[in-house]
Amino acid sequence: MELARTPVSISNADLSEDRFSRFGLIDWWDQSKLRSAKILVVGAGAIGNEILKNLALLGIGHVIVIDLDSIEISNLSRSVLFRPSDVGRPKADVAAERTRDLYPECKVKAISGNVRHDLGLGVFRWADVILGALDNREARLWINRAAWKMNRPWIDGAIEGINGVARVFLPGKPPCYECTLGEVDWKILDRRMSCKLLTREEIQGGKTPTTPTTSSVIAGIQVQEAVKLLHGLPVLAGKGFVFEGMNHTSYVVEYTPHEECMSHEVYDHTTYWPKPSNKTTVAELHAFAQQELAATDVSLDFSRDVIQALKCPKCGLSRDIYACAGTVTVDEGKCSVDGEAMEVAAIHGFGGKETYGNRTVAGMGLPPYDVFVARSRDREMRILMDADRATVLAGLD
Ligand SMILES: [Zn+2]
Ligand SMILES: [Zn+2]
């Protein structure tokens, strides 16, 4: 046993060398893989806090964290990165700051927004691994489809009370998250989106009972699986690690792939478009696709549904919207004249003749750094809005 140590002077270079020295004692560990890793963390609540803490301690080099909410007093009991003085500030901003405090060499970017409306598919493409720290099925389903399209693995975490589950989903290798959904899950999903693409407010206010102990167990497994993935080691692919806190039992569940699953689409070759979303019209992108595909029957698909307008069936009042489906609430969808529920006109793409062709991609309500799919009768292509990259990923390269 070593009781007395000789004091030594330590330079900054030695410090950064020393910081991760204990990891190097694990024979397969390669710190350079973690230093160069790019991780997208969706959610900065109870699980997200634990994930970010772990990523910082492990020396992960590049992180994007997205969250929609601001910090409330009730978050303080489950969020290691938040302080009482942070109440009212955006969760993503504070979580990013504290991650940087823990590991100043980590390049971390905060995005205050909703993963379904505000994150272009290019951000998923940027990430080596996506970590889900969410409390609702809508966002999980969206991440699942986006991660598959962009050919990226994602690791989901879910907790309730003192129980939880961590699952790993690899693109191109079903089962995926959507394959795991049962009848009850679909009923809940359908009920929430029942009103023709308008959002019922309660989606935002999910109040799942959670504790910091369970979130640290599940986030710990998620990040450990991410570390293994980054090293090319075997992971819980298509399986779930279930933790039951009451009896201290844990086990692995296997899921069955569903043949009719809608998520199993992986985008292959992607073409880069050189102008930013706010300077590119939809018609311009369509013309480019026609030229590339050498066809005139081209349709351009958006990455997500757009609400074009709301129309009142009673008085005929019409209001242009141009925003992603899910951003307009049921209350906002009521007629200002007679209070009648307005009808939603939704669009999914551009065929070449619609009047909104002269709108910019940003003016359609679509997020920057997104991906479009263009199809002719016998060919298709993907177009990445690559000129948005510098803005969206500023500070991460
Ligand atoms: Zn599936
Ligand atoms: Zn009306």
Coordinates of C-alpha atoms and ligand atoms in Angstrom, one line a residue:
M1 CA 0.0 0.0 0.0
E2 CA 1.3 3.4 -0.9
L3 CA 0.6 5.9 1.9
A4 CA 2.9 8.8 1.2
R5 CA 3.3 10.4 -2.3
T6 CA 6.1 12.7 -3.3
P7 CA 4.6 15.9 -4.5
V8 CA 5.3 16.6 -8.2
S9 CA 4.8 19.6 -10.4
I10 CA 2.4 18.9 -13.3
S11 CA 2.3 20.9 -16.5
N12 CA -0.8 21.4 -18.5
A13 CA 0.4 19.0 -21.2
D14 CA 0.9 16.3 -18.5
L15 CA -2.5 17.0 -17.2
S16 CA -4.3 16.3 -20.5
E17 CA -2.0 13.3 -21.0
D18 CA -2.8 12.0 -17.5
R19 CA -6.6 12.7 -17.6
F20 CA -7.5 9.5 -19.4
S21 CA -4.6 7.4 -18.4
R22 CA -6.7 4.9 -16.4
F23 CA -8.9 4.2 -19.4
G24 CA -5.7 3.1 -21.3
L25 CA -5.3 0.3 -18.8
I26 CA -8.3 -1.4 -20.5
D27 CA -6.7 -3.4 -23.2
W28 CA -9.0 -2.6 -26.1
W29 CA -9.5 1.1 -25.2
D30 CA -8.5 3.7 -27.8
Q31 CA -8.9 7.3 -26.4
S32 CA -8.3 8.7 -29.9
K33 CA -11.6 7.1 -31.0
L34 CA -13.5 9.0 -28.3
R35 CA -11.6 12.2 -29.0
S36 CA -12.7 12.2 -32.6
A37 CA -16.2 10.9 -31.9
K38 CA -19.3 12.9 -32.9
I39 CA -22.4 12.3 -30.7
L40 CA -25.9 13.7 -31.1
V41 CA -27.8 13.7 -27.8
V42 CA -31.5 14.2 -28.1
G43 CA -33.0 15.5 -24.8
A44 CA -31.3 17.2 -21.9
G45 CA -33.6 16.0 -19.1
A46 CA -32.9 13.4 -16.5
I47 CA -31.3 10.9 -18.8
G48 CA -29.7 13.5 -21.1
N49 CA -27.9 15.1 -18.1
E50 CA -26.4 11.7 -17.1
I51 CA -25.4 11.0 -20.7
L52 CA -23.7 14.3 -21.2
K53 CA -21.8 13.9 -17.8
N54 CA -20.6 10.5 -19.0
L55 CA -19.6 11.8 -22.4
A56 CA -17.6 14.6 -20.8
L57 CA -15.8 12.4 -18.3
L58 CA -14.9 9.9 -21.1
G59 CA -13.4 12.6 -23.3
I60 CA -15.8 12.6 -26.2
G61 CA -14.7 15.3 -28.6
H62 CA -17.8 16.5 -30.4
V63 CA -21.4 16.8 -29.1
I64 CA -24.6 18.3 -30.2
V65 CA -27.4 18.5 -27.6
I66 CA -31.0 19.4 -28.6
D67 CA -33.8 20.1 -26.2
L68 CA -37.0 22.1 -26.4
D69 CA -37.6 23.0 -22.7
S70 CA -36.4 25.4 -20.1
I71 CA -35.2 24.4 -16.7
E72 CA -37.8 24.1 -13.9
I73 CA -37.3 23.7 -10.2
S74 CA -38.5 20.1 -10.4
N75 CA -35.7 19.3 -12.8
L76 CA -33.0 20.0 -10.1
S77 CA -33.7 16.7 -8.3
R78 CA -32.7 14.7 -11.4
S79 CA -30.2 16.8 -13.3
V80 CA -26.6 16.7 -12.2
L81 CA -25.7 19.6 -14.6
F82 CA -28.3 22.1 -13.5
R83 CA -28.1 24.6 -10.5
P84 CA -30.9 26.5 -8.8
S85 CA -29.7 29.7 -10.5
D86 CA -30.3 28.1 -13.9
V87 CA -34.1 27.9 -13.5
G88 CA -35.8 29.5 -16.6
R89 CA -32.8 29.1 -18.9
P90 CA -32.9 26.6 -21.9
K91 CA -31.9 23.1 -20.9
A92 CA -29.8 22.6 -24.0
D93 CA -27.7 25.8 -23.4
V94 CA -27.0 25.0 -19.7
A95 CA -26.3 21.3 -20.3
A96 CA -23.8 22.3 -23.1
E97 CA -22.0 24.8 -20.8
R98 CA -21.6 22.3 -18.0
T99 CA -20.4 19.6 -20.4
R100 CA -17.7 22.0 -21.4
D101 CA -16.9 22.8 -17.8
L102 CA -16.3 19.1 -17.1
Y103 CA -14.2 18.6 -20.2
P104 CA -13.0 21.9 -21.7
E105 CA -11.7 20.2 -24.9
C106 CA -15.2 18.9 -25.8
K107 CA -16.7 20.9 -28.7
V108 CA -20.3 21.0 -27.8
K109 CA -23.2 22.8 -29.5
A110 CA -26.6 23.4 -28.0
I111 CA -29.8 23.6 -30.1
S112 CA -33.0 24.8 -28.4
G113 CA -35.7 23.1 -30.5
N114 CA -37.7 20.1 -31.3
V115 CA -35.9 17.1 -33.0
R116 CA -38.9 16.5 -35.3
H117 CA -39.1 20.1 -36.6
D118 CA -35.8 21.9 -36.1
L119 CA -33.2 19.3 -37.0
G120 CA -32.2 18.7 -40.6
L121 CA -31.4 15.1 -41.5
G122 CA -27.8 16.3 -42.2
V123 CA -27.3 16.6 -38.4
F124 CA -28.0 12.9 -38.0
R125 CA -25.6 12.2 -40.9
W126 CA -22.9 14.2 -39.0
A127 CA -23.2 12.0 -35.9
D128 CA -21.3 8.7 -35.4
V129 CA -23.9 7.7 -32.8
I130 CA -27.2 9.2 -31.7
L131 CA -28.3 8.9 -28.1
G132 CA -32.0 9.2 -27.3
A133 CA -32.9 10.7 -23.9
L134 CA -36.6 11.3 -24.4
D135 CA -40.0 10.7 -22.8
N136 CA -42.3 10.2 -25.8
R137 CA -42.9 7.8 -28.7
E138 CA -43.3 10.5 -31.3
A139 CA -39.7 11.7 -31.0
R140 CA -38.3 8.2 -30.8
L141 CA -40.1 7.2 -33.9
W142 CA -38.8 10.2 -35.7
I143 CA -35.2 9.6 -34.5
N144 CA -35.5 5.9 -35.6
R145 CA -36.5 6.8 -39.2
A146 CA -34.0 9.7 -39.5
A147 CA -31.2 7.5 -38.1
W148 CA -32.0 4.7 -40.5
K149 CA -32.2 7.0 -43.5
M150 CA -28.8 8.5 -42.6
N151 CA -27.3 5.1 -41.9
R152 CA -26.4 5.9 -38.3
P153 CA -26.8 3.8 -35.1
W154 CA -29.0 5.1 -32.3
I155 CA -29.3 4.1 -28.6
D156 CA -32.5 4.7 -26.8
G157 CA -33.0 5.0 -23.1
A158 CA -36.3 5.0 -21.2
I159 CA -37.1 5.1 -17.5
E160 CA -40.2 4.9 -15.4
G161 CA -40.0 5.0 -11.6
I162 CA -37.1 2.8 -10.6
N163 CA -37.2 0.7 -13.8
G164 CA -35.7 1.3 -17.1
V165 CA -34.5 0.0 -20.5
A166 CA -31.6 0.7 -22.8
R167 CA -31.8 -0.4 -26.5
V168 CA -29.4 -0.3 -29.5
F169 CA -30.7 0.0 -33.0
L170 CA -28.4 -0.4 -36.0
P171 CA -29.4 0.9 -39.5
G172 CA -30.0 -1.7 -42.1
K173 CA -30.3 -4.4 -39.4
P174 CA -33.9 -4.9 -38.1
P175 CA -35.5 -5.1 -35.6
C176 CA -35.6 -1.3 -35.3
Y177 CA -37.5 0.8 -32.7
E178 CA -40.6 0.8 -34.9
C179 CA -40.5 -3.0 -35.0
T180 CA -40.8 -3.0 -31.2
L181 CA -44.0 -1.0 -31.1
G182 CA -47.2 -2.9 -30.2
E183 CA -50.8 -2.2 -30.6
V184 CA -51.0 -0.1 -27.4
D185 CA -48.0 2.1 -28.6
W186 CA -49.7 2.8 -31.9
K187 CA -53.0 3.7 -30.2
I188 CA -51.2 6.2 -28.1
L189 CA -49.4 7.6 -31.1
D190 CA -52.6 7.8 -33.2
R191 CA -54.5 9.5 -30.4
R192 CA -51.9 12.2 -30.0
M193 CA -51.8 13.0 -33.7
S194 CA -55.5 12.3 -34.4
C195 CA -56.4 15.8 -35.2
K196 CA -55.1 16.0 -38.8
L197 CA -51.5 16.8 -38.0
L198 CA -52.3 19.4 -35.3
T199 CA -50.6 18.7 -32.0
R200 CA -52.5 18.2 -28.8
E201 CA -50.7 20.2 -26.0
E202 CA -50.2 17.2 -23.7
I203 CA -47.4 15.8 -25.9
Q204 CA -45.2 18.6 -24.6
G205 CA -46.0 18.1 -21.0
G206 CA -45.1 14.4 -20.5
K207 CA -44.7 13.9 -16.8
T208 CA -43.0 10.5 -16.4
P209 CA -42.0 9.6 -12.8
T210 CA -38.2 9.4 -12.8
T211 CA -35.4 9.3 -10.4
P212 CA -31.7 10.3 -10.7
T213 CA -30.6 6.8 -9.7
T214 CA -32.5 5.0 -12.5
S215 CA -31.5 7.6 -15.1
S216 CA -27.9 7.1 -14.2
V217 CA -28.2 3.3 -14.5
I218 CA -29.8 3.5 -17.9
A219 CA -27.7 6.4 -19.2
G220 CA -24.6 4.5 -18.0
I221 CA -25.6 1.5 -20.2
Q222 CA -26.4 3.7 -23.2
V223 CA -23.0 5.5 -23.1
Q224 CA -21.2 2.3 -22.5
E225 CA -22.8 0.8 -25.6
A226 CA -21.8 3.9 -27.5
V227 CA -18.2 3.5 -26.4
K228 CA -18.3 -0.1 -27.6
L229 CA -19.9 0.9 -30.9
L230 CA -17.1 3.5 -31.4
H231 CA -14.5 0.8 -30.8
G232 CA -16.3 -1.6 -33.2
L233 CA -17.1 -4.1 -30.4
P234 CA -20.4 -6.1 -30.3
V235 CA -23.4 -4.3 -28.8
L236 CA -27.0 -4.9 -27.8
A237 CA -28.1 -4.6 -31.4
G238 CA -31.9 -4.9 -31.8
K239 CA -32.1 -5.9 -28.1
G240 CA -33.0 -4.2 -24.9
F241 CA -31.3 -4.2 -21.5
V242 CA -34.1 -4.2 -19.0
F243 CA -33.5 -3.0 -15.4
E244 CA -36.0 -3.7 -12.6
G245 CA -35.0 -1.7 -9.6
M246 CA -37.4 -3.3 -7.1
N247 CA -35.9 -6.8 -7.2
H248 CA -32.5 -5.8 -8.7
T249 CA -33.1 -8.0 -11.7
S250 CA -31.9 -7.2 -15.2
Y251 CA -32.2 -9.2 -18.4
V252 CA -31.9 -8.8 -22.1
V253 CA -35.0 -8.8 -24.3
E254 CA -34.9 -9.7 -28.0
Y255 CA -37.3 -8.1 -30.5
T256 CA -38.8 -9.5 -33.7
P257 CA -38.3 -7.6 -37.0
H258 CA -41.6 -6.6 -38.7
E259 CA -41.7 -7.0 -42.5
E260 CA -44.2 -4.2 -43.0
C261 CA -42.2 -1.8 -40.8
M262 CA -42.1 1.8 -42.3
S263 CA -38.7 2.6 -40.9
H264 CA -36.5 0.3 -43.0
E265 CA -35.2 2.8 -45.5
V266 CA -31.5 3.6 -45.7
Y267 CA -30.5 6.4 -48.1
D268 CA -27.5 5.5 -50.2
H269 CA -25.6 7.9 -52.4
T270 CA -26.2 11.6 -51.6
T271 CA -25.7 14.6 -53.9
Y272 CA -24.6 17.9 -52.4
W273 CA -26.5 21.1 -53.2
P274 CA -24.2 24.2 -53.1
K275 CA -26.6 27.0 -51.9
P276 CA -28.1 27.5 -48.5
S277 CA -31.8 26.7 -47.6
N278 CA -32.7 30.4 -47.3
K279 CA -31.4 31.1 -50.8
T280 CA -32.7 28.1 -52.7
T281 CA -36.3 27.9 -54.0
V282 CA -38.1 24.6 -54.1
A283 CA -38.5 24.9 -57.9
E284 CA -34.7 25.4 -58.3
L285 CA -34.1 22.2 -56.4
H286 CA -36.7 20.4 -58.5
A287 CA -35.1 21.7 -61.8
F288 CA -31.7 20.4 -60.6
A289 CA -33.2 17.0 -59.8
Q290 CA -34.8 16.8 -63.3
Q291 CA -31.5 17.6 -64.9
E292 CA -29.6 15.0 -62.7
L293 CA -32.2 12.3 -63.2
A294 CA -32.5 13.2 -66.9
A295 CA -36.3 13.1 -66.6
T296 CA -39.3 15.4 -66.7
D297 CA -41.7 13.4 -64.4
V298 CA -39.7 14.2 -61.2
S299 CA -41.3 14.6 -57.8
L300 CA -39.4 16.1 -54.9
D301 CA -40.2 14.7 -51.4
F302 CA -39.8 16.7 -48.3
S303 CA -38.2 15.1 -45.2
R304 CA -41.4 15.8 -43.2
D305 CA -44.9 17.0 -43.8
V306 CA -45.5 20.8 -44.1
I307 CA -48.8 22.5 -43.1
Q308 CA -49.4 24.8 -46.0
A309 CA -52.6 26.5 -44.8
L310 CA -55.6 26.3 -42.5
K311 CA -59.1 26.8 -43.9
C312 CA -62.3 27.3 -42.0
P313 CA -65.1 25.0 -43.3
K314 CA -67.7 27.4 -41.8
C315 CA -66.8 30.9 -42.9
G316 CA -64.1 30.1 -45.5
L317 CA -61.3 32.1 -43.8
S318 CA -57.9 30.8 -45.0
R319 CA -54.5 31.3 -43.4
D320 CA -51.1 30.5 -44.9
I321 CA -48.9 28.6 -42.4
Y322 CA -45.8 26.9 -44.1
A323 CA -44.6 25.2 -40.9
C324 CA -43.7 21.6 -40.1
A325 CA -46.6 19.4 -39.1
G326 CA -46.7 19.2 -35.3
T327 CA -45.7 22.8 -34.7
V328 CA -49.3 24.1 -34.8
T329 CA -51.5 23.2 -31.8
V330 CA -55.2 22.4 -31.8
D331 CA -56.0 25.7 -30.2
E332 CA -54.0 27.6 -32.8
G333 CA -55.9 25.7 -35.4
K334 CA -59.2 27.3 -34.5
C335 CA -60.9 30.0 -36.7
S336 CA -60.4 33.5 -35.3
V337 CA -63.9 34.5 -36.5
D338 CA -66.1 31.7 -35.3
G339 CA -63.9 29.3 -33.3
E340 CA -64.5 26.5 -35.7
A341 CA -61.7 23.8 -36.0
M342 CA -60.0 24.8 -39.3
E343 CA -59.1 22.2 -41.9
V344 CA -55.4 21.5 -42.5
A345 CA -53.9 21.6 -46.0
A346 CA -50.7 19.5 -45.8
I347 CA -48.0 19.0 -48.4
H348 CA -45.3 16.4 -48.6
G349 CA -43.3 17.5 -51.6
F350 CA -43.2 19.4 -54.9
G351 CA -44.2 18.0 -58.3
G352 CA -43.1 21.0 -60.5
K353 CA -46.3 23.1 -60.9
E354 CA -47.6 24.0 -57.4
T355 CA -47.7 27.7 -56.5
Y356 CA -45.3 27.4 -53.6
G357 CA -42.4 26.5 -56.0
N358 CA -41.0 30.1 -55.7
R359 CA -40.7 29.7 -51.9
T360 CA -37.3 29.1 -50.4
V361 CA -36.6 25.8 -48.6
A362 CA -36.4 27.8 -45.4
G363 CA -39.7 29.6 -46.3
M364 CA -41.4 26.2 -46.5
G365 CA -40.8 25.8 -42.8
L366 CA -38.2 23.1 -43.3
P367 CA -35.1 23.1 -41.1
P368 CA -31.6 23.8 -42.4
Y369 CA -29.1 21.1 -43.4
D370 CA -31.9 18.8 -44.5
V371 CA -32.1 16.1 -47.2
F372 CA -34.6 15.8 -50.1
V373 CA -35.5 12.7 -52.1
A374 CA -36.2 13.2 -55.8
R375 CA -37.8 10.5 -57.8
S376 CA -38.5 9.9 -61.5
R377 CA -40.3 6.8 -62.8
D378 CA -37.2 4.6 -62.6
R379 CA -34.6 6.4 -60.6
E380 CA -34.2 8.4 -57.4
M381 CA -31.6 10.6 -55.7
R382 CA -31.0 12.3 -52.4
I383 CA -30.0 15.9 -52.2
L384 CA -28.3 17.2 -49.1
M385 CA -28.5 21.0 -48.4
D386 CA -24.7 21.0 -47.7
A387 CA -24.2 24.8 -47.8
D388 CA -26.1 25.0 -44.4
R389 CA -23.4 22.8 -42.8
A390 CA -21.1 25.7 -41.8
T391 CA -23.9 27.5 -40.0
V392 CA -25.6 24.5 -38.4
L393 CA -22.3 22.8 -37.3
A394 CA -20.4 26.1 -36.4
G395 CA -17.9 25.5 -33.7
L396 CA -17.9 21.7 -34.0
D397 CA -15.2 21.1 -36.6
Ligands
ZN1 ZN -38.5 -1.8 -38.1
ZN2 ZN -64.5 30.5 -39.6

